[in-house]
């Protein structure tokens, strides 16, 4: 990140923000003018400024998700000017800076839109569907016993790298938000292939693929049309190769597992 | 539900059906195109009529015809089920969305492109297949049903030619995304082969559809 720029001029902006009281109320876009925003602020800091304004006026501040503000936790979301996490590729909203916007610009801010991610309030959506998919099999349930010696289980570096790349998924849901089908395939594929590639994860690979995909379908996410929108908007660059691997894992599991009932 | 129906009614299972039937339909396009090139033979359609007669009566072809029909039925059925599911997966649309920043137009409009192809298919089948099989078509100089004449006459009408050209453009865009997409759906991706599959799929889509589109244009402008 560049240091603060003394020449950067404060910006005036118009925000169009989705406001919704609670899950059962209808929502609407509300327009807020905002003055004197520093280009060095992050997008969330800009919203903090707006919320302080609203509080001073006695209005309800805008509810939005955030936690680490360091791009690692996956809590922040926001569909900004028609893009998940805003116009910059490979960034979360907390890592997006106002210098990427210009003075006088109108910025639309919407929550993730998916049947499986119902809006809680304003810009906050309920992403617990992801938790339930994880609970369906996104873990290794073997007893680990004592600490094994380093390098006791040889894993080729290329495989370790791929598994690690898949493991960087922060569960933000931008893939669902960006996909025209609100499909969760990129998320599920990252979770499935990360474990399927490593020896510890291989023991349960069949039940994992079967159960996680079944849960994904139950939650009401759409199917994959291979548009690639997910990978293009993913803040950590999870690759489409993982979706190909998930397809292999799932069909392989379905055709060869002992599970005849479902 | 047992494992089999469960597998093929899952989102991934349905996509696998679509990809297998889609690639099968691609193989049909090759055969259909090669056969139809006999229209260009300068013999007043005799060779084309013999070929059509063979396609209409050979028992192996007639059996494959049923497989082809099933391919279409499964492809279209799952396309319908998935496209509907995908629409309900996002009940509230975004007020502002810029999909062209992250995906191609054809990849986002497979349902629309497929529907154009389906409308074309129905008209096309009625005009050629239905009339060849069940209609009353006069014989040519060799005493074979003169389907060639039906083709020539059909392609004298401008709206018919337009329908064909539009449908072939739709098919080209359908396949530009669909061909390589099918390999991704089947999990057949590899650093070495995927770039080739993508390039081949693009060339395949453009060439096959150009080949089909040339026929109505040829008979409209040069006959
Ligand atoms: C000659 C005719 C056709 C051929 C060769 C063909 C081929 C293909 C191929 C190869 C795919 C990619 C499958 C995948 O991504 O796994 C595909 C997808 C698709 N096709 Fe077709 N198709 C044809 C006709 C149709 C028709 C008539 C319809 C609809 C009425 C249709 C609707 C679709 C849809 C919606 C998809 C995208 C499915 C998805 O990714 O969710 N197609 N097609
Ligand atoms: S795959 Fe990428 S976009 Fe999807 S949840 Fe994981 S980090 Fe977010
Ligand atoms: S707030 Fe943690 S990733 Fe943005």
Coordinates of N, CA and C in Angstrom, one line a residue, chain A residues 29 79 81-83 89 108 110-115 176-182 185 213 216-217 220-229 232-233 240 243-244 246-248 250-251 254-255 259-262, chain B residues 1-4 6-13 15-16 82 85-99 101-104 107-110 177 180-189 191:
Chain A
X29 N -33.0 1.4 -2.4 CA -31.8 2.2 -2.5 C -32.0 3.6 -1.9
X79 N -21.4 -5.3 -2.8 CA -21.4 -5.3 -4.2 C -21.4 -3.8 -4.6
X81 N -20.7 -0.7 -7.2 CA -20.7 -0.3 -8.6 C -20.8 -1.5 -9.5
X82 N -21.6 -2.5 -9.2 CA -21.8 -3.6 -10.0 C -20.8 -4.7 -9.9
X83 N -19.9 -4.6 -9.0 CA -18.8 -5.7 -8.9 C -18.7 -6.1 -7.4
X89 N -9.5 -5.9 -9.0 CA -9.4 -7.4 -8.9 C -8.5 -7.7 -7.7
X108 N -22.8 2.9 -6.2 CA -23.9 2.1 -5.7 C -23.3 1.0 -4.8
X110 N -24.6 -2.4 -2.7 CA -25.7 -3.4 -2.5 C -25.1 -4.6 -1.7
X111 N -26.0 -5.3 -1.1 CA -25.6 -6.6 -0.4 C -25.4 -7.7 -1.4
X112 N -24.7 -8.7 -1.1 CA -24.7 -9.9 -1.9 C -26.1 -10.4 -2.2
X113 N -26.4 -10.7 -3.4 CA -27.8 -11.2 -3.8 C -27.8 -12.7 -4.1
X114 N -28.4 -13.4 -3.2 CA -28.6 -14.9 -3.5 C -29.7 -15.3 -2.5
X115 N -30.5 -16.3 -3.1 CA -31.6 -16.8 -2.2 C -31.0 -17.5 -1.0
X176 N -20.3 -16.3 -5.1 CA -21.7 -16.4 -5.2 C -22.3 -15.1 -5.7
X177 N -21.8 -14.0 -5.1 CA -22.4 -12.7 -5.4 C -22.1 -12.4 -6.9
X178 N -21.0 -12.7 -7.4 CA -20.6 -12.4 -8.8 C -21.3 -13.2 -9.8
X179 N -21.6 -14.5 -9.4 CA -22.1 -15.5 -10.4 C -23.5 -15.1 -10.8
X180 N -23.8 -15.2 -12.1 CA -25.2 -14.9 -12.5 C -26.2 -16.0 -12.0
X181 N -25.7 -17.1 -11.6 CA -26.5 -18.2 -11.1 C -26.5 -18.3 -9.6
X182 N -25.8 -17.3 -8.9 CA -25.5 -17.4 -7.5 C -25.1 -18.8 -7.1
X185 N -20.1 -23.0 -6.4 CA -19.2 -24.0 -6.8 C -17.7 -23.6 -6.5
X213 N -21.6 -31.4 -1.7 CA -22.3 -31.0 -2.9 C -23.8 -31.1 -2.6
X216 N -24.8 -28.2 -0.6 CA -24.8 -27.0 -1.5 C -26.1 -26.9 -2.3
X217 N -26.5 -28.1 -2.8 CA -27.8 -28.1 -3.5 C -29.0 -27.8 -2.6
X220 N -29.8 -24.1 -1.9 CA -30.5 -23.3 -3.0 C -29.5 -22.5 -3.8
X221 N -28.2 -22.8 -3.8 CA -27.3 -22.1 -4.7 C -27.6 -22.6 -6.2
X222 N -27.2 -21.8 -7.2 CA -27.5 -22.2 -8.5 C -26.4 -23.2 -9.0
X223 N -26.6 -23.7 -10.3 CA -25.6 -24.6 -10.8 C -24.5 -23.8 -11.6
X224 N -23.4 -24.4 -11.9 CA -22.3 -23.8 -12.5 C -22.5 -23.8 -14.1
X225 N -22.3 -22.6 -14.7 CA -22.3 -22.5 -16.1 C -20.9 -22.2 -16.7
X226 N -19.9 -22.3 -15.8 CA -18.5 -22.1 -16.2 C -18.3 -20.7 -16.8
X227 N -19.0 -19.7 -16.3 CA -18.8 -18.4 -16.8 C -17.4 -17.8 -16.4
X228 N -16.9 -18.3 -15.2 CA -15.7 -17.8 -14.7 C -15.8 -16.5 -14.0
X229 N -17.0 -16.0 -13.8 CA -17.1 -14.7 -13.0 C -16.6 -14.9 -11.6
X232 N -12.8 -14.6 -11.4 CA -12.4 -13.3 -11.8 C -12.6 -12.3 -10.6
X233 N -13.6 -12.6 -9.8 CA -13.9 -11.6 -8.7 C -13.4 -12.1 -7.3
X240 N -10.3 -21.7 -11.3 CA -11.4 -22.6 -11.9 C -11.0 -24.1 -11.9
X243 N -12.8 -26.2 -9.7 CA -14.2 -26.6 -10.0 C -14.1 -27.9 -10.9
X244 N -13.1 -27.9 -11.8 CA -12.9 -29.1 -12.6 C -12.6 -30.3 -11.6
X246 N -13.5 -30.6 -8.5 CA -14.7 -30.9 -7.7 C -15.6 -31.8 -8.6
X247 N -15.8 -31.4 -9.8 CA -16.6 -32.3 -10.7 C -16.1 -33.7 -10.8
X248 N -14.8 -33.8 -10.9 CA -14.1 -35.2 -10.9 C -14.4 -35.9 -9.6
X250 N -16.7 -35.4 -7.3 CA -18.1 -35.7 -7.0 C -18.5 -36.9 -7.8
X251 N -18.3 -36.8 -9.2 CA -18.8 -37.9 -10.0 C -18.0 -39.2 -9.7
X254 N -19.6 -40.5 -6.5 CA -21.0 -41.0 -6.7 C -20.9 -42.3 -7.4
X255 N -20.0 -42.5 -8.4 CA -20.0 -43.7 -9.1 C -19.3 -44.9 -8.4
X259 N -22.1 -46.0 -0.9 CA -23.4 -45.4 -0.5 C -24.4 -45.6 -1.6
X260 N -25.3 -46.6 -1.5 CA -26.3 -46.8 -2.5 C -27.6 -46.1 -2.2
X261 N -27.8 -45.6 -1.0 CA -29.1 -45.1 -0.6 C -29.3 -43.7 -1.2
X262 N -28.3 -42.9 -1.3 CA -28.5 -41.6 -1.8 C -27.4 -41.1 -2.7
Chain B
X1 N -35.1 -41.5 -3.0 CA -34.3 -41.6 -4.3 C -33.1 -42.5 -4.1
X2 N -32.7 -43.3 -5.0 CA -31.5 -44.1 -4.9 C -30.3 -43.3 -5.4
X3 N -29.1 -43.8 -5.3 CA -27.9 -43.1 -5.6 C -27.9 -42.6 -7.1
X4 N -28.5 -43.4 -8.0 CA -28.4 -43.1 -9.4 C -29.3 -41.8 -9.7
X6 N -30.3 -39.7 -7.6 CA -29.8 -38.6 -6.8 C -28.6 -38.0 -7.5
X7 N -27.7 -38.8 -8.1 CA -26.6 -38.3 -8.8 C -27.0 -37.4 -9.9
X8 N -27.9 -37.9 -10.7 CA -28.2 -37.2 -12.0 C -29.3 -36.1 -11.8
X9 N -29.8 -36.0 -10.6 CA -30.6 -34.8 -10.3 C -29.9 -33.7 -9.5
X10 N -28.6 -34.0 -9.2 CA -27.8 -33.0 -8.5 C -27.4 -31.9 -9.5
X11 N -27.0 -30.8 -9.1 CA -26.6 -29.7 -10.1 C -25.4 -30.2 -10.9
X12 N -24.4 -30.9 -10.2 CA -23.3 -31.3 -11.0 C -23.7 -32.5 -11.9
X13 N -24.5 -33.4 -11.4 CA -24.9 -34.5 -12.3 C -25.7 -34.0 -13.5
X15 N -25.3 -31.2 -15.0 CA -24.3 -30.5 -15.9 C -23.5 -31.6 -16.6
X16 N -23.2 -32.7 -16.0 CA -22.5 -33.8 -16.6 C -23.3 -34.3 -17.8
X82 N -32.0 -26.5 -15.1 CA -30.9 -25.8 -14.5 C -31.1 -24.3 -14.7
X85 N -33.6 -23.2 -12.2 CA -33.0 -23.2 -10.8 C -32.1 -22.0 -10.7
X86 N -31.3 -21.7 -11.7 CA -30.3 -20.6 -11.6 C -31.1 -19.2 -11.5
X87 N -32.2 -19.1 -12.1 CA -33.0 -17.9 -11.9 C -33.5 -17.7 -10.5
X88 N -34.0 -18.8 -9.9 CA -34.6 -18.7 -8.6 C -33.5 -18.6 -7.5
X89 N -32.2 -18.9 -7.9 CA -31.1 -18.8 -6.9 C -30.8 -17.3 -6.6
X90 N -31.3 -16.4 -7.5 CA -31.1 -15.0 -7.2 C -32.5 -14.3 -7.3
X91 N -33.3 -14.3 -6.3 CA -34.7 -13.7 -6.5 C -34.7 -12.2 -6.6
X92 N -33.8 -11.5 -5.9 CA -33.7 -10.1 -6.1 C -32.5 -9.7 -6.9
X93 N -32.7 -9.0 -8.0 CA -31.6 -8.7 -8.9 C -30.8 -7.5 -8.3
X94 N -29.6 -7.3 -8.8 CA -28.8 -6.2 -8.4 C -29.3 -4.9 -9.2
X95 N -29.3 -3.8 -8.5 CA -29.7 -2.5 -9.2 C -28.6 -2.2 -10.2
X96 N -27.4 -2.5 -9.9 CA -26.2 -2.1 -10.8 C -25.3 -3.3 -10.9
X97 N -25.1 -3.8 -12.1 CA -24.2 -5.0 -12.2 C -23.5 -4.9 -13.5
X98 N -22.2 -5.2 -13.5 CA -21.3 -5.1 -14.6 C -20.7 -6.4 -15.0
X99 N -21.5 -7.4 -15.5 CA -21.0 -8.7 -15.7 C -19.9 -8.8 -16.8
X101 N -17.4 -7.3 -17.0 CA -16.0 -7.2 -16.4 C -15.5 -8.5 -16.0
X102 N -16.3 -9.6 -15.9 CA -15.8 -10.8 -15.4 C -16.2 -12.1 -16.2
X103 N -17.0 -11.9 -17.3 CA -17.4 -13.1 -18.0 C -17.8 -12.7 -19.4
X104 N -17.8 -13.7 -20.3 CA -18.2 -13.5 -21.7 C -19.7 -13.5 -21.9
X107 N -21.2 -17.0 -22.4 CA -21.3 -17.8 -21.2 C -22.5 -17.5 -20.4
X108 N -22.9 -16.2 -20.4 CA -24.1 -15.8 -19.6 C -25.4 -16.0 -20.3
X109 N -25.4 -16.3 -21.6 CA -26.7 -16.4 -22.3 C -26.9 -17.7 -23.0
X110 N -26.4 -18.8 -22.3 CA -26.5 -20.1 -22.9 C -28.0 -20.5 -23.1
X177 N -18.8 -21.0 -26.2 CA -18.7 -21.2 -24.8 C -18.8 -22.7 -24.4
X180 N -15.8 -25.8 -24.8 CA -14.7 -25.9 -23.8 C -15.3 -26.1 -22.4
X181 N -16.5 -25.6 -22.2 CA -17.2 -25.7 -21.0 C -17.5 -27.1 -20.6
X182 N -17.9 -27.9 -21.7 CA -18.2 -29.3 -21.5 C -17.0 -30.1 -20.9
X183 N -15.8 -29.7 -21.3 CA -14.6 -30.4 -20.8 C -14.3 -30.0 -19.3
X184 N -14.6 -28.8 -19.0 CA -14.5 -28.3 -17.6 C -15.5 -29.0 -16.8
X185 N -16.7 -29.2 -17.2 CA -17.8 -29.9 -16.5 C -17.4 -31.3 -16.2
X186 N -16.7 -31.9 -17.2 CA -16.3 -33.3 -17.1 C -15.1 -33.5 -16.3
X187 N -14.5 -32.3 -15.9 CA -13.3 -32.4 -15.1 C -12.1 -32.7 -15.9
X188 N -12.2 -32.6 -17.3 CA -11.1 -32.9 -18.2 C -10.3 -31.6 -18.5
X189 N -9.5 -31.2 -17.4 CA -8.7 -30.1 -17.6 C -7.2 -30.5 -17.4
X191 N -3.1 -28.7 -17.9 CA -2.2 -27.6 -18.4 C -1.8 -27.8 -19.8

